Amino acid sequence: MSIPQKDPHSIETTVKDEQLLAVTTEDRLPLTTNQGQRVSTDKYSLKAGKRGPTLLEDYILREKIQHFDHERIPERVVHARGAAAHGYFQLTQSLEKYTTAQVLTDTSLKTPVFVRFSTVAGSRGSADTARDVRGFAVKMYTNEGNWDIVGNNIPVFFIQDAIKFPDLIHAVKPEPNNEIPQASSAHDTFYDFISLTPESMHMIMWVMSDRAIPRSFSTMEGFGVHSFRLINAQNESHFVKFHWKPVLGVHSLVWDEAVKIAGQDPDFHRRSMWESIEAGNFFEWELGVQILPEADEEKFDFDVLDATKIWPEDLIPVQRVGKMTLNRNPDNYFSETEQVAFMTTNIVPGIDFSNDPLLQGRNFSYLDTQLSRLGTPNFHELPINRPVCPFSNNQRDAHMRHTINKGRVAYTPASLDGHSPEEERPGSGFNSYGQVVNGPKVRERAESFNDHYGQARLFWNSMAPIEKEHIVKALQFELSKVDTREVRVRMLGHLAQINDVLAAQVALAIGEKMPGSQKTEQPSGTSDVPALLEMLGNAESPTTASGGVLKTSGLSMMEGQPKLAKGRQVAILTAPGVSSMCIETMQKNLAEQGVAGFVVAPFIGDVEGDKGTVEAKKTFANSSSVLFDAVYIPGGTSVQMLKQLPDARKFIDEAFKHGKPIAASGEGVQLVDATMTGVLLKDADAKAQGVILDSAGNAKTVSSAFVEAISSHRFNNRQVDMIQA
Ligand code: HDE
């Protein structure tokens, strides 16, 4: 398709000429109504005279407007904002010992998947980087039926029993009188509920950590959260927890970035997934399983059925058994991402539910919600929801039925026609695990679910000092936005159960005194940072409820991450006169590592370098350092102009403040020298702080050290208090 060319500067061709907007006719489909009638034009309604009233007879107008009027379906009551992609799952290690599920035993299969990521509290139009749990919902189209792992990026949940879910969500959603705040937990009703629901404390620690502001969907872990069962050919059951481990490692934003990105690019996460997949940088995760024999069910001092507890990886290791790759963007957001219907009840033979009371309740909720959201029990016939294996039963009719069932038999048992779908023989097909269940009917919590602080402490203890500091700051922020003093004070009581230094730090920011407050003079952020970090690092809680372990691996994002630069985005600061060679060399070296370089200039379009032009799509006005992982300043006379631009200097200081790698070659170093970053680095070992400066060199000399620095993610060993950016 081509657009007819005219002189683009001619005023006549701008708005008046509709032809300019039209594509050529060869490969266009004819415009028709939904009934297939060819339409001559749908740009003008049918009127009695050119200036006369519109006629009711205009069925083309009515159909178009009426369809538009009904375009929206109810947004999901939770997880409304989401983005998704297609891909496949392939097993690398058979779990035949534990399950009969083909998808978990046949390593030759490539099972198609559709994965939707989401935030929980915000509406469809809210920002991607809000502090929130992320949904991580995987639909596997297996040969034995759809298997959905409807999980989150946090391995535990706020509540232990599904019956509290409506209360939790009512509390976190915008308050009902004024619909404020959007996509935020920092308000009274949330903390009122939470502070009266101590079982949520472990999850609160996760949500206040940087896990709740991921760098990208590709750097998030996914968790099935509940304990499920795997059932093998001998009908033996093992408990299992499912994990998705990102190949790129687990990385997050820092709060200041998340807040700024929310304004600058509210689509940050969905855009980055879309663009990465379009560029061939696919998103990958390994499937991990923690497996526990039935006999060990009561071995721990936490209950394995309790969804507010993890199974510490140091006690029950995660085995990596397969890989999922997302490699194709949806063709249509509504038809696929919006209409996809995940259900915890979509499981396949060889997998079964545990008695986790949260999971049991979810098993009711998902089918029920699809009925009202998609409006018909036939939602399974939508292309995105259809199983890839044949399916047949005696369910019939209802809104929007697509299948044309033949014959007159829609019941069983039936002898007529012989077409009633046949049941599997006993023992084959899906069979619920025959666990013996016997007990009085009660509405009670099991005693084994009673510890609410042990694993919150385990999480706190397992954090690096900087991670603890971020948790402190998040709680300071959130609780300072709670107006009701009693609620704030009640929260402090819970925090004190987790760690006294944590509670004391938060207390200082909300004007309260805690026993232990004397240990620190000021709230973090204003105090001596190294001293604060040291104090937080030493602040360990002595008792936890996790098989006797005080800390466990798998929780801190500062340890065990692969050193990979792949998938990162680098800003290359340019202006006219930039060294073309520096840009070309850096772009090439970055591309070889799967890193994308973006030219940022004072204007979009062609930027004259010393040897040719480069195209800038980003400017200091339409982007800023928070949208990138690292910054490079090439040499050239461009630096003279950049030094004069406050936004260019801020770009560097802000990146430095956020711990991001910075590189400069040739004259580029002068720009760094002209910033507060340059002042702070004077006489310091810049490289050790992830800043690669080479005034005598070019892109070639700095790029390998730069890529190495990028693969370290962030440098937290910087003194950044002086930077106001
Ligand atoms: Fe959900 N949840 N949930 N949830 N959930 C929904 O289903 C519900 C819970 C999760 O991308 C809803 O189709 C109850 C835990 C994800 O389409 C709804 C309970 C976990 C998604 C629902 C929970 C999740 C949902 C809303 C308490 C992590 C988005 C729209 C027992 C393990 C799926 C919809 C997508 C969506 C109910 C708790 C994950 C209303 C009753 C725990 C990722 O059915």
CSV table of N, CA and C in Angstrom, one decimal, residues 285-374:
chain,number,residue,atom,x,y,z
A,285,TRP,N,11.2,-17.4,30.1
A,285,TRP,CA,11.2,-17.9,31.5
A,285,TRP,C,11.4,-19.4,31.5
A,286,GLU,N,12.0,-19.8,32.6
A,286,GLU,CA,12.1,-21.3,32.9
A,286,GLU,C,11.0,-21.7,33.8
A,287,LEU,N,10.4,-22.8,33.6
A,287,LEU,CA,9.4,-23.3,34.5
A,287,LEU,C,10.1,-24.0,35.7
A,288,GLY,N,9.8,-23.6,36.9
A,288,GLY,CA,10.4,-24.2,38.0
A,288,GLY,C,9.3,-24.9,38.8
A,289,VAL,N,9.7,-26.1,39.4
A,289,VAL,CA,8.7,-26.7,40.3
A,289,VAL,C,9.4,-27.0,41.7
A,290,GLN,N,8.6,-26.8,42.7
A,290,GLN,CA,9.0,-27.3,44.0
A,290,GLN,C,8.1,-28.5,44.3
A,291,ILE,N,8.6,-29.6,44.6
A,291,ILE,CA,7.8,-30.8,44.8
A,291,ILE,C,7.9,-31.4,46.2
A,292,LEU,N,6.8,-31.7,46.8
A,292,LEU,CA,6.8,-32.2,48.2
A,292,LEU,C,5.9,-33.4,48.3
A,293,PRO,N,6.5,-34.6,48.7
A,293,PRO,CA,5.7,-35.8,48.9
A,293,PRO,C,4.6,-35.6,49.9
A,294,GLU,N,3.5,-36.3,49.6
A,294,GLU,CA,2.4,-36.2,50.6
A,294,GLU,C,2.8,-36.4,52.0
A,295,ALA,N,3.7,-37.4,52.2
A,295,ALA,CA,4.1,-37.8,53.5
A,295,ALA,C,4.7,-36.6,54.3
A,296,ASP,N,5.3,-35.6,53.5
A,296,ASP,CA,6.0,-34.5,54.2
A,296,ASP,C,5.0,-33.3,54.5
A,297,GLU,N,3.7,-33.5,54.2
A,297,GLU,CA,2.8,-32.4,54.3
A,297,GLU,C,2.9,-31.6,55.6
A,298,GLU,N,3.1,-32.4,56.7
A,298,GLU,CA,3.1,-31.7,58.0
A,298,GLU,C,4.5,-31.5,58.7
A,299,LYS,N,5.5,-31.6,57.8
A,299,LYS,CA,6.9,-31.5,58.3
A,299,LYS,C,7.3,-30.1,58.7
A,300,PHE,N,6.6,-29.1,58.3
A,300,PHE,CA,7.1,-27.7,58.5
A,300,PHE,C,6.3,-27.0,59.6
A,301,ASP,N,6.9,-25.9,60.1
A,301,ASP,CA,6.1,-25.1,61.1
A,301,ASP,C,5.2,-24.1,60.4
A,302,PHE,N,5.0,-24.2,59.1
A,302,PHE,CA,4.0,-23.4,58.4
A,302,PHE,C,3.2,-24.5,57.6
A,303,ASP,N,2.0,-24.1,57.3
A,303,ASP,CA,1.1,-25.1,56.6
A,303,ASP,C,1.3,-25.0,55.1
A,304,VAL,N,1.6,-26.1,54.4
A,304,VAL,CA,1.8,-26.0,53.0
A,304,VAL,C,0.6,-25.6,52.2
A,305,LEU,N,-0.6,-25.6,52.8
A,305,LEU,CA,-1.8,-25.2,52.1
A,305,LEU,C,-2.1,-23.7,52.3
A,306,ASP,N,-1.2,-23.0,53.0
A,306,ASP,CA,-1.5,-21.6,53.4
A,306,ASP,C,-0.9,-20.7,52.3
A,307,ALA,N,-1.7,-20.0,51.6
A,307,ALA,CA,-1.2,-19.2,50.4
A,307,ALA,C,-0.5,-17.9,50.9
A,308,THR,N,-0.4,-17.7,52.2
A,308,THR,CA,0.4,-16.5,52.7
A,308,THR,C,1.8,-17.0,53.0
A,309,LYS,N,2.1,-18.2,52.7
A,309,LYS,CA,3.5,-18.8,53.0
A,309,LYS,C,4.2,-19.2,51.7
A,310,ILE,N,5.5,-19.0,51.6
A,310,ILE,CA,6.3,-19.6,50.6
A,310,ILE,C,6.8,-21.0,51.1
A,311,TRP,N,7.3,-21.8,50.2
A,311,TRP,CA,8.1,-22.9,50.6
A,311,TRP,C,9.6,-22.4,50.4
A,312,PRO,N,10.3,-22.1,51.5
A,312,PRO,CA,11.6,-21.5,51.3
A,312,PRO,C,12.5,-22.4,50.4
A,313,GLU,N,13.1,-21.7,49.4
A,313,GLU,CA,13.9,-22.5,48.4
A,313,GLU,C,15.1,-23.2,49.1
A,314,ASP,N,15.5,-22.7,50.2
A,314,ASP,CA,16.6,-23.5,50.9
A,314,ASP,C,16.1,-24.8,51.5
A,315,LEU,N,14.8,-24.9,51.7
A,315,LEU,CA,14.3,-26.1,52.3
A,315,LEU,C,13.8,-27.0,51.2
A,316,ILE,N,13.2,-26.5,50.2
A,316,ILE,CA,12.6,-27.3,49.1
A,316,ILE,C,13.1,-26.6,47.8
A,317,PRO,N,14.1,-27.1,47.2
A,317,PRO,CA,14.7,-26.4,46.0
A,317,PRO,C,13.8,-26.4,44.8
A,318,VAL,N,14.0,-25.4,44.0
A,318,VAL,CA,13.2,-25.2,42.7
A,318,VAL,C,14.0,-26.0,41.6
A,319,GLN,N,13.3,-26.9,41.0
A,319,GLN,CA,13.9,-27.6,39.9
A,319,GLN,C,13.4,-27.0,38.6
A,320,ARG,N,14.3,-26.7,37.7
A,320,ARG,CA,13.9,-26.0,36.4
A,320,ARG,C,13.7,-27.1,35.4
A,321,VAL,N,12.5,-27.1,34.8
A,321,VAL,CA,12.1,-28.3,34.0
A,321,VAL,C,11.6,-27.9,32.6
A,322,GLY,N,11.6,-26.7,32.2
A,322,GLY,CA,11.1,-26.3,30.9
A,322,GLY,C,11.3,-24.8,30.7
A,323,LYS,N,11.0,-24.4,29.4
A,323,LYS,CA,11.2,-23.0,29.1
A,323,LYS,C,10.0,-22.5,28.3
A,324,MET,N,9.6,-21.3,28.6
A,324,MET,CA,8.5,-20.6,27.9
A,324,MET,C,9.1,-19.4,27.2
A,325,THR,N,8.7,-19.3,25.9
A,325,THR,CA,9.2,-18.2,25.1
A,325,THR,C,8.0,-17.4,24.6
A,326,LEU,N,8.0,-16.1,24.7
A,326,LEU,CA,6.9,-15.3,24.2
A,326,LEU,C,7.5,-14.6,22.9
A,327,ASN,N,6.9,-14.9,21.8
A,327,ASN,CA,7.6,-14.5,20.5
A,327,ASN,C,6.6,-13.8,19.5
A,328,ARG,N,5.4,-13.6,19.9
A,328,ARG,CA,4.4,-13.0,18.9
A,328,ARG,C,3.5,-12.1,19.6
A,329,ASN,N,3.4,-10.9,19.1
A,329,ASN,CA,2.4,-9.9,19.7
A,329,ASN,C,1.0,-10.3,19.2
A,330,PRO,N,0.0,-10.0,20.0
A,330,PRO,CA,-1.4,-10.2,19.5
A,330,PRO,C,-1.7,-9.4,18.2
A,331,ASP,N,-2.7,-9.9,17.4
A,331,ASP,CA,-3.1,-9.1,16.3
A,331,ASP,C,-4.1,-8.0,16.7
A,332,ASN,N,-4.9,-8.3,17.7
A,332,ASN,CA,-5.9,-7.4,18.1
A,332,ASN,C,-6.1,-7.4,19.6
A,333,TYR,N,-5.9,-6.3,20.2
A,333,TYR,CA,-5.9,-6.2,21.7
A,333,TYR,C,-7.3,-6.7,22.3
A,334,PHE,N,-8.4,-6.2,21.7
A,334,PHE,CA,-9.7,-6.6,22.3
A,334,PHE,C,-9.9,-8.1,22.1
A,335,SER,N,-9.8,-8.6,20.9
A,335,SER,CA,-10.2,-10.0,20.6
A,335,SER,C,-9.3,-10.9,21.4
A,336,GLU,N,-8.1,-10.6,21.7
A,336,GLU,CA,-7.2,-11.5,22.4
A,336,GLU,C,-7.0,-11.1,23.8
A,337,THR,N,-6.3,-10.0,24.0
A,337,THR,CA,-5.9,-9.7,25.4
A,337,THR,C,-7.2,-9.3,26.3
A,338,GLU,N,-8.2,-8.7,25.7
A,338,GLU,CA,-9.3,-8.3,26.6
A,338,GLU,C,-10.3,-9.5,26.7
A,339,GLN,N,-10.4,-10.3,25.7
A,339,GLN,CA,-11.4,-11.4,25.7
A,339,GLN,C,-10.8,-12.7,26.3
A,340,VAL,N,-9.6,-12.7,26.5
A,340,VAL,CA,-9.0,-14.0,27.1
A,340,VAL,C,-9.6,-14.2,28.4
A,341,ALA,N,-10.0,-15.5,28.7
A,341,ALA,CA,-10.7,-15.8,29.9
A,341,ALA,C,-9.8,-16.9,30.6
A,342,PHE,N,-9.1,-16.4,31.7
A,342,PHE,CA,-8.4,-17.4,32.5
A,342,PHE,C,-9.2,-18.0,33.6
A,343,MET,N,-8.9,-19.3,33.8
A,343,MET,CA,-9.7,-19.9,34.9
A,343,MET,C,-8.8,-20.9,35.6
A,344,THR,N,-8.8,-20.8,37.0
A,344,THR,CA,-8.0,-21.7,37.8
A,344,THR,C,-8.5,-23.2,37.6
A,345,THR,N,-9.7,-23.3,37.2
A,345,THR,CA,-10.3,-24.7,37.0
A,345,THR,C,-9.8,-25.3,35.7
A,346,ASN,N,-9.1,-24.6,34.9
A,346,ASN,CA,-8.6,-25.2,33.6
A,346,ASN,C,-7.3,-25.9,34.0
A,347,ILE,N,-7.5,-27.2,34.3
A,347,ILE,CA,-6.3,-28.1,34.6
A,347,ILE,C,-6.5,-29.3,33.7
A,348,VAL,N,-5.4,-30.1,33.7
A,348,VAL,CA,-5.5,-31.3,32.8
A,348,VAL,C,-5.2,-32.5,33.6
A,349,PRO,N,-5.6,-33.7,33.1
A,349,PRO,CA,-5.3,-34.9,33.9
A,349,PRO,C,-3.9,-35.0,34.3
A,350,GLY,N,-3.6,-35.4,35.6
A,350,GLY,CA,-2.3,-35.5,36.1
A,350,GLY,C,-1.9,-34.3,37.0
A,351,ILE,N,-2.8,-33.3,37.0
A,351,ILE,CA,-2.7,-32.1,37.9
A,351,ILE,C,-4.0,-32.0,38.6
A,352,ASP,N,-3.9,-31.6,39.9
A,352,ASP,CA,-5.1,-31.4,40.7
A,352,ASP,C,-5.0,-30.3,41.7
A,353,PHE,N,-6.1,-30.0,42.3
A,353,PHE,CA,-6.0,-28.9,43.3
A,353,PHE,C,-5.6,-29.5,44.7
A,354,SER,N,-5.1,-28.6,45.5
A,354,SER,CA,-4.9,-28.9,46.9
A,354,SER,C,-6.1,-28.3,47.7
A,355,ASN,N,-6.2,-28.5,48.9
A,355,ASN,CA,-7.3,-27.9,49.7
A,355,ASN,C,-7.0,-26.5,50.2
A,356,ASP,N,-6.1,-25.8,49.6
A,356,ASP,CA,-5.8,-24.4,49.9
A,356,ASP,C,-7.2,-23.6,49.8
A,357,PRO,N,-7.7,-23.1,50.9
A,357,PRO,CA,-9.0,-22.4,50.9
A,357,PRO,C,-9.1,-21.2,49.9
A,358,LEU,N,-7.9,-20.7,49.6
A,358,LEU,CA,-7.9,-19.5,48.7
A,358,LEU,C,-8.2,-20.1,47.3
A,359,LEU,N,-7.5,-21.1,46.9
A,359,LEU,CA,-7.7,-21.7,45.6
A,359,LEU,C,-9.1,-22.3,45.4
A,360,GLN,N,-9.6,-22.9,46.5
A,360,GLN,CA,-10.9,-23.5,46.4
A,360,GLN,C,-11.9,-22.4,46.0
A,361,GLY,N,-11.8,-21.3,46.6
A,361,GLY,CA,-12.7,-20.2,46.3
A,361,GLY,C,-12.5,-19.6,44.9
A,362,ARG,N,-11.3,-19.5,44.5
A,362,ARG,CA,-11.0,-19.0,43.2
A,362,ARG,C,-11.6,-19.9,42.1
A,363,ASN,N,-11.7,-21.2,42.4
A,363,ASN,CA,-12.2,-22.2,41.5
A,363,ASN,C,-13.7,-21.9,41.2
A,364,PHE,N,-14.4,-21.2,42.1
A,364,PHE,CA,-15.7,-20.8,41.8
A,364,PHE,C,-15.7,-19.5,41.0
A,365,SER,N,-14.8,-18.6,41.3
A,365,SER,CA,-14.9,-17.2,40.9
A,365,SER,C,-14.7,-17.0,39.4
A,366,TYR,N,-13.8,-17.7,38.8
A,366,TYR,CA,-13.3,-17.3,37.5
A,366,TYR,C,-14.4,-17.6,36.4
A,367,LEU,N,-15.0,-18.8,36.4
A,367,LEU,CA,-16.0,-19.1,35.5
A,367,LEU,C,-17.2,-18.1,35.7
A,368,ASP,N,-17.5,-17.8,36.9
A,368,ASP,CA,-18.6,-16.9,37.2
A,368,ASP,C,-18.3,-15.5,36.6
A,369,THR,N,-17.1,-15.0,36.8
A,369,THR,CA,-16.8,-13.7,36.3
A,369,THR,C,-16.8,-13.6,34.8
A,370,GLN,N,-16.4,-14.7,34.1
A,370,GLN,CA,-16.4,-14.7,32.7
A,370,GLN,C,-17.8,-14.5,32.1
A,371,LEU,N,-18.8,-15.1,32.9
A,371,LEU,CA,-20.2,-15.1,32.4
A,371,LEU,C,-20.7,-13.7,32.4
A,372,SER,N,-20.3,-12.9,33.3
A,372,SER,CA,-20.8,-11.5,33.3
A,372,SER,C,-19.9,-10.6,32.4
A,373,ARG,N,-18.6,-10.9,32.4
A,373,ARG,CA,-17.7,-10.0,31.6
A,373,ARG,C,-17.8,-10.3,30.1
A,374,LEU,N,-17.9,-11.5,29.7
A,374,LEU,CA,-18.0,-11.9,28.3
A,374,LEU,C,-19.5,-12.1,27.9
